[in-house]
mmCIF file of C-alpha atoms in Angstrom:
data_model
loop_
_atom_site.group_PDB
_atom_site.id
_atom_site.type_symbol
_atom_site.label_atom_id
_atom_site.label_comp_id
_atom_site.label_asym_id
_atom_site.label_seq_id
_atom_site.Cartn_x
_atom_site.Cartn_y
_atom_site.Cartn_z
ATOM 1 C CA UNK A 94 -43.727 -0.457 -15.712
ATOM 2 C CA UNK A 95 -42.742 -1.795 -12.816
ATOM 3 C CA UNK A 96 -44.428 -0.574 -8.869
ATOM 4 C CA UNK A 97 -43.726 3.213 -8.284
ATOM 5 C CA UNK A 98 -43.315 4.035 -11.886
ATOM 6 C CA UNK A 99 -40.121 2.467 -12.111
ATOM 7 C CA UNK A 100 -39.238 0.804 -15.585
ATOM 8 C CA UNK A 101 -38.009 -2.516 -15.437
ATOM 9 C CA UNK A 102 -35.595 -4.039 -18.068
ATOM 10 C CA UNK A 103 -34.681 -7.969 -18.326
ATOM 11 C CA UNK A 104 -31.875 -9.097 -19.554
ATOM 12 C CA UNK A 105 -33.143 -12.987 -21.118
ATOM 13 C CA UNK A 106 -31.320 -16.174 -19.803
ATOM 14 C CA UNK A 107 -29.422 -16.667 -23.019
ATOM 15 C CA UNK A 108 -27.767 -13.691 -22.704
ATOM 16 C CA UNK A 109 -26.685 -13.926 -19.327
ATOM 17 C CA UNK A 110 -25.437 -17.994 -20.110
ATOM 18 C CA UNK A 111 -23.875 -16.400 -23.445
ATOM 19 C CA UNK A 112 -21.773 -13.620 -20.993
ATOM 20 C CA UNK A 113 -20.948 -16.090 -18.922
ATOM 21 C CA UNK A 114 -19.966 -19.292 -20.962
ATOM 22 C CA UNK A 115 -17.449 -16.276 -22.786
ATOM 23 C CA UNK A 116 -16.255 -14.751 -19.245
ATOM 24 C CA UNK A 117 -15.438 -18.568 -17.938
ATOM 25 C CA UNK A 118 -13.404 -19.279 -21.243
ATOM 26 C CA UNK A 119 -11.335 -16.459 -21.535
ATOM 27 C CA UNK A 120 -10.566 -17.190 -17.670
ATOM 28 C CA UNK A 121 -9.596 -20.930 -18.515
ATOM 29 C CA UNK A 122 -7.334 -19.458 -21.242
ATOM 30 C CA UNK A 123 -5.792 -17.299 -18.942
ATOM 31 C CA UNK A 124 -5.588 -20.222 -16.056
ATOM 32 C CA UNK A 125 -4.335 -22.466 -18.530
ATOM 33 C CA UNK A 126 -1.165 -19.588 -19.220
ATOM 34 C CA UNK A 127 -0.069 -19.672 -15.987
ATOM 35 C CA UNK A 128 1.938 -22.669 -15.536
ATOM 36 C CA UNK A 129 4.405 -22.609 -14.445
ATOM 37 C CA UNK A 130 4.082 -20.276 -11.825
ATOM 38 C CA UNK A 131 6.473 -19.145 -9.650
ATOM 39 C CA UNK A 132 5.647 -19.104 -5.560
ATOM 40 C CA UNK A 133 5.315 -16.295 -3.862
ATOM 41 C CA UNK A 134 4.492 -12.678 -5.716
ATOM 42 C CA UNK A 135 5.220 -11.608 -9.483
ATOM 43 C CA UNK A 136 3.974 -9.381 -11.957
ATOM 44 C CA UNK A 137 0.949 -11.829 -13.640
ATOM 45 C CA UNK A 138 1.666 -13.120 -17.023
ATOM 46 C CA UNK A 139 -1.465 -12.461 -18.377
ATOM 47 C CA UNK A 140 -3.083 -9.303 -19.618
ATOM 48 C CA UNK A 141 -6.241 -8.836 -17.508
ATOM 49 C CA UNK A 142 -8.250 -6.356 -20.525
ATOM 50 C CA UNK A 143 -8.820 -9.582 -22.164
ATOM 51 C CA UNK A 144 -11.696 -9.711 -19.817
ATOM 52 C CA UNK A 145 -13.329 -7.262 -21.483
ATOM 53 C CA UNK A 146 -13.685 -9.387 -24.889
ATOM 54 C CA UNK A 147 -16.455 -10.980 -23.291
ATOM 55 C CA UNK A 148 -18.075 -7.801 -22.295
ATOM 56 C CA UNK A 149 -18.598 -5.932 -24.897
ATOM 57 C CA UNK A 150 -20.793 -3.000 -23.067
ATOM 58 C CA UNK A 151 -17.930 -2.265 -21.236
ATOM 59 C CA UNK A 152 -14.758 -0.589 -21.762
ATOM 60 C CA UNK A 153 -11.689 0.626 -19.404
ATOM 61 C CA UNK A 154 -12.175 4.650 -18.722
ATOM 62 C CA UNK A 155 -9.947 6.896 -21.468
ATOM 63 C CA UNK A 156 -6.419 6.926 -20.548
ATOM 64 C CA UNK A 157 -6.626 3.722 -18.218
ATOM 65 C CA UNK A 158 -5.580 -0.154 -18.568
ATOM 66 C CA UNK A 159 -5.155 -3.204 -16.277
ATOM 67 C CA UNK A 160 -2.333 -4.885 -15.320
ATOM 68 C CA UNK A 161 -2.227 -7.449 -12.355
ATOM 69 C CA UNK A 162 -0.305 -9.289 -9.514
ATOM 70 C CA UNK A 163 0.168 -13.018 -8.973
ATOM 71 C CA UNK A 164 0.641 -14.658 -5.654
ATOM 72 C CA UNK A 165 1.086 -18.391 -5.655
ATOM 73 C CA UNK A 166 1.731 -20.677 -3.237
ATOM 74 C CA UNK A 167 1.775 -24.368 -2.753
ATOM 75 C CA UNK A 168 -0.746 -25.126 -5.913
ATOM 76 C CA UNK A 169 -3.085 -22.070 -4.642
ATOM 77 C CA UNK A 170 -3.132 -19.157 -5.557
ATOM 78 C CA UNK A 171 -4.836 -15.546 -6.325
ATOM 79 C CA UNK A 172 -4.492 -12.677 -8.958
ATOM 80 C CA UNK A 173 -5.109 -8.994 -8.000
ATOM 81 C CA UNK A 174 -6.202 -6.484 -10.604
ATOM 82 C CA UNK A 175 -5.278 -3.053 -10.578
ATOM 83 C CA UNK A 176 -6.400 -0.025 -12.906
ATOM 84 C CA UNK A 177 -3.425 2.128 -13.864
ATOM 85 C CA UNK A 178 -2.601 5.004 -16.593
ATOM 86 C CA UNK A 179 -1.974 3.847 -19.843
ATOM 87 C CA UNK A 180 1.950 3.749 -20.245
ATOM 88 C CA UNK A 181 3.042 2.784 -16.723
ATOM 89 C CA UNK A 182 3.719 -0.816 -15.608
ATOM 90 C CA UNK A 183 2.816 -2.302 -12.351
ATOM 91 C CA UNK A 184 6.090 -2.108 -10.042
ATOM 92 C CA UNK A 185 8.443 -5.224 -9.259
ATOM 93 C CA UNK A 186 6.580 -7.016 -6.090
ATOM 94 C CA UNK A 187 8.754 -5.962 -3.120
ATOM 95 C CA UNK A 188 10.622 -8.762 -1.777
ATOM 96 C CA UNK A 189 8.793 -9.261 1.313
ATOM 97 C CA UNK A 190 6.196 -9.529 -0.663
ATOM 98 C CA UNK A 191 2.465 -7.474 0.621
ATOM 99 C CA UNK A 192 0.391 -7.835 2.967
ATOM 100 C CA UNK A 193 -3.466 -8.016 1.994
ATOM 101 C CA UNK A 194 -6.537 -6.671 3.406
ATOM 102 C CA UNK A 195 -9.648 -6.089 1.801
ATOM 103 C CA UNK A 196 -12.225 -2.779 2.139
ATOM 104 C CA UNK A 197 -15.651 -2.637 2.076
ATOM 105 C CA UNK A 198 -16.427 -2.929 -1.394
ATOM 106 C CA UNK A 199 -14.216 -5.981 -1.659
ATOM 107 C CA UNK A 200 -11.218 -4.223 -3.386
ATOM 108 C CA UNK A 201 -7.394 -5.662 -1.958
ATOM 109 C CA UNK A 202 -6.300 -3.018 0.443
ATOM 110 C CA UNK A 203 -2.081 -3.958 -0.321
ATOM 111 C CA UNK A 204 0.623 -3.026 2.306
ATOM 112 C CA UNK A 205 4.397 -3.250 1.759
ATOM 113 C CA UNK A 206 6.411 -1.730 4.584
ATOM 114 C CA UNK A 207 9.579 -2.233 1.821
ATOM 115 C CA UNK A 208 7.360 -0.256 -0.724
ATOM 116 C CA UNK A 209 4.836 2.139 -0.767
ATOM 117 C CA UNK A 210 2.593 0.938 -3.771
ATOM 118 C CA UNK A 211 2.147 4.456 -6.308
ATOM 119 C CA UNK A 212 -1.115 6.545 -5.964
ATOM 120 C CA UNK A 213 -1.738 5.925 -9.496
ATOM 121 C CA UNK A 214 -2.570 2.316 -8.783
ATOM 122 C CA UNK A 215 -6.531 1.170 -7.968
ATOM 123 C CA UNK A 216 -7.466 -1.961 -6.612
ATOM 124 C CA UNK A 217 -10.881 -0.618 -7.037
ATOM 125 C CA UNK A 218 -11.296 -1.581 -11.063
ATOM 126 C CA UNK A 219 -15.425 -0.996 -10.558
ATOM 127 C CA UNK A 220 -14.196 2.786 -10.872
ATOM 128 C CA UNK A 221 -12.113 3.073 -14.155
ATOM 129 C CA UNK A 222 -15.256 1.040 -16.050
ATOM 130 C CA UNK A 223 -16.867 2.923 -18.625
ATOM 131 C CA UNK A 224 -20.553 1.428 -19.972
ATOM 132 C CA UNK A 225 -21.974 2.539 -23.207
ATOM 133 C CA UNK A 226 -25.506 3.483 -21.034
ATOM 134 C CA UNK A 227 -27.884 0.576 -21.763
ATOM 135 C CA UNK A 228 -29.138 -1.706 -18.568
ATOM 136 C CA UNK A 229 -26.975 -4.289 -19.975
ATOM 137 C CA UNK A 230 -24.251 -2.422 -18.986
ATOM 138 C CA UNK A 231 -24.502 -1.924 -15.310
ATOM 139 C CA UNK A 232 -25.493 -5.843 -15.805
ATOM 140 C CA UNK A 233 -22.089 -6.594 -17.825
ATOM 141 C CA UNK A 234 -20.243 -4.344 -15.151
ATOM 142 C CA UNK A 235 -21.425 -6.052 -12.171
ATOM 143 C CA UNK A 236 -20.431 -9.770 -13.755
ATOM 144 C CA UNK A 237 -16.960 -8.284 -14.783
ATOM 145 C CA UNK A 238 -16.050 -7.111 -11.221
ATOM 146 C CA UNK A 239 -16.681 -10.727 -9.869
ATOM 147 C CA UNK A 240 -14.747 -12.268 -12.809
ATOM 148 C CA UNK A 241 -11.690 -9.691 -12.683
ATOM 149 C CA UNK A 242 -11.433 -10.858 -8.707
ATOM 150 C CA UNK A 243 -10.941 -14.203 -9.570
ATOM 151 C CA UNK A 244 -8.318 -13.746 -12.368
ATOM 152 C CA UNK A 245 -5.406 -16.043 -11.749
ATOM 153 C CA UNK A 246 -7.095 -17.475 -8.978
ATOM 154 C CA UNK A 247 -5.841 -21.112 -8.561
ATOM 155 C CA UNK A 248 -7.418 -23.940 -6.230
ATOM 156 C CA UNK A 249 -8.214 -22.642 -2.541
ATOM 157 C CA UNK A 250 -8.282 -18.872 -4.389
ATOM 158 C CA UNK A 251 -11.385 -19.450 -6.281
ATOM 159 C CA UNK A 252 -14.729 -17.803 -5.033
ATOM 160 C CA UNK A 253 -16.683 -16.801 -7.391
ATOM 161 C CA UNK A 254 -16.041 -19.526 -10.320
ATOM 162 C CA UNK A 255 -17.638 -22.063 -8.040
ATOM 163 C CA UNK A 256 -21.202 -19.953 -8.664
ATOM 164 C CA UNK A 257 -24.046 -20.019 -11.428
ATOM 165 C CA UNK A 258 -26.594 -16.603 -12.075
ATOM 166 C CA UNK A 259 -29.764 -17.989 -11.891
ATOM 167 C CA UNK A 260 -31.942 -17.480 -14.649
ATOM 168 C CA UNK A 261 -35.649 -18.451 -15.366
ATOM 169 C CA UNK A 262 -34.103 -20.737 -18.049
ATOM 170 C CA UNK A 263 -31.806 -22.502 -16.030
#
């Protein structure tokens, strides 16, 4: 028991390398997909539930998938995930292409004064993820937000490849 009566649960280092070493390869799989890639904004080429292979606590809520954008742009670039129904596809990008912002929880905040993105689309992923109830889970869930951020992320994009969890074993 931890102070105030709290329980504690630790998750060992070997499971947190394991989650990781599995979340970084299906990322370079997906990274390694994505030449060539055209500038500006497209529908991604990838299929961003292939994330959650690696995390298998975690499953998109009933009746929801991902699907993503891709912006490139001279050898840089970023991919933005969105949770949306089952059976509907992500839009064409407009054109003009969006403008990004981000909120407070770090979710893209897009703008398009050519086209009003549908309600049914949700930057905010962290929302539509279901955990089967075991602290592993909410461990799993907060790794898989950070990872799905940096899908199709390319030179200048990257954030959060660039860091380590530190562990008592590493």
């Amino acid at each position: 028991m931890a102070e105030g009566g709290k329980t504690e649960h630790i998750i060992g280092s070997r499971v947190v390398q394991k989650l990781m070493r599995e979340a970084r390869r299906l990322s370079r799989q997906i990274d390694r997909s994505l030449t060539p890639i055209p500038a500006g904004w497209s529908l991604a080429s990838y299929d961003p539930d292939i994330l959650f292979d690696a995390f298998p606590c975690l499953q998109p809520v009933d009746g929801f998938q991902l699907a993503a954008y891709q912006y490139y742009e001279r050898g840089n670039g970023n991919g933005f995930v969105f949770a949306i129904p089952v059976r509907r596809w992500l839009p064409e990008p407009p054109e003009e292409g969006f403008e990004v912002d981000w909120d407070s929880s770090g979710a893209p905040v897009f703008y398009s004064s050519q086209q009003p993105l549908p309600d049914w689309m949700h930057a905010d992923v962290e929302r539509f993820l279901e955990g089967d109830g075991s602290p592993l889970s909410y461990f799993q869930a907060s790794i898989f937000a950070r990872e799905v951020r940096e899908m199709g992320a390319c030179r200048h994009g990257c954030s959060w490849s660039t860091h380590e969890v530190l562990t008592s074993g590493a």
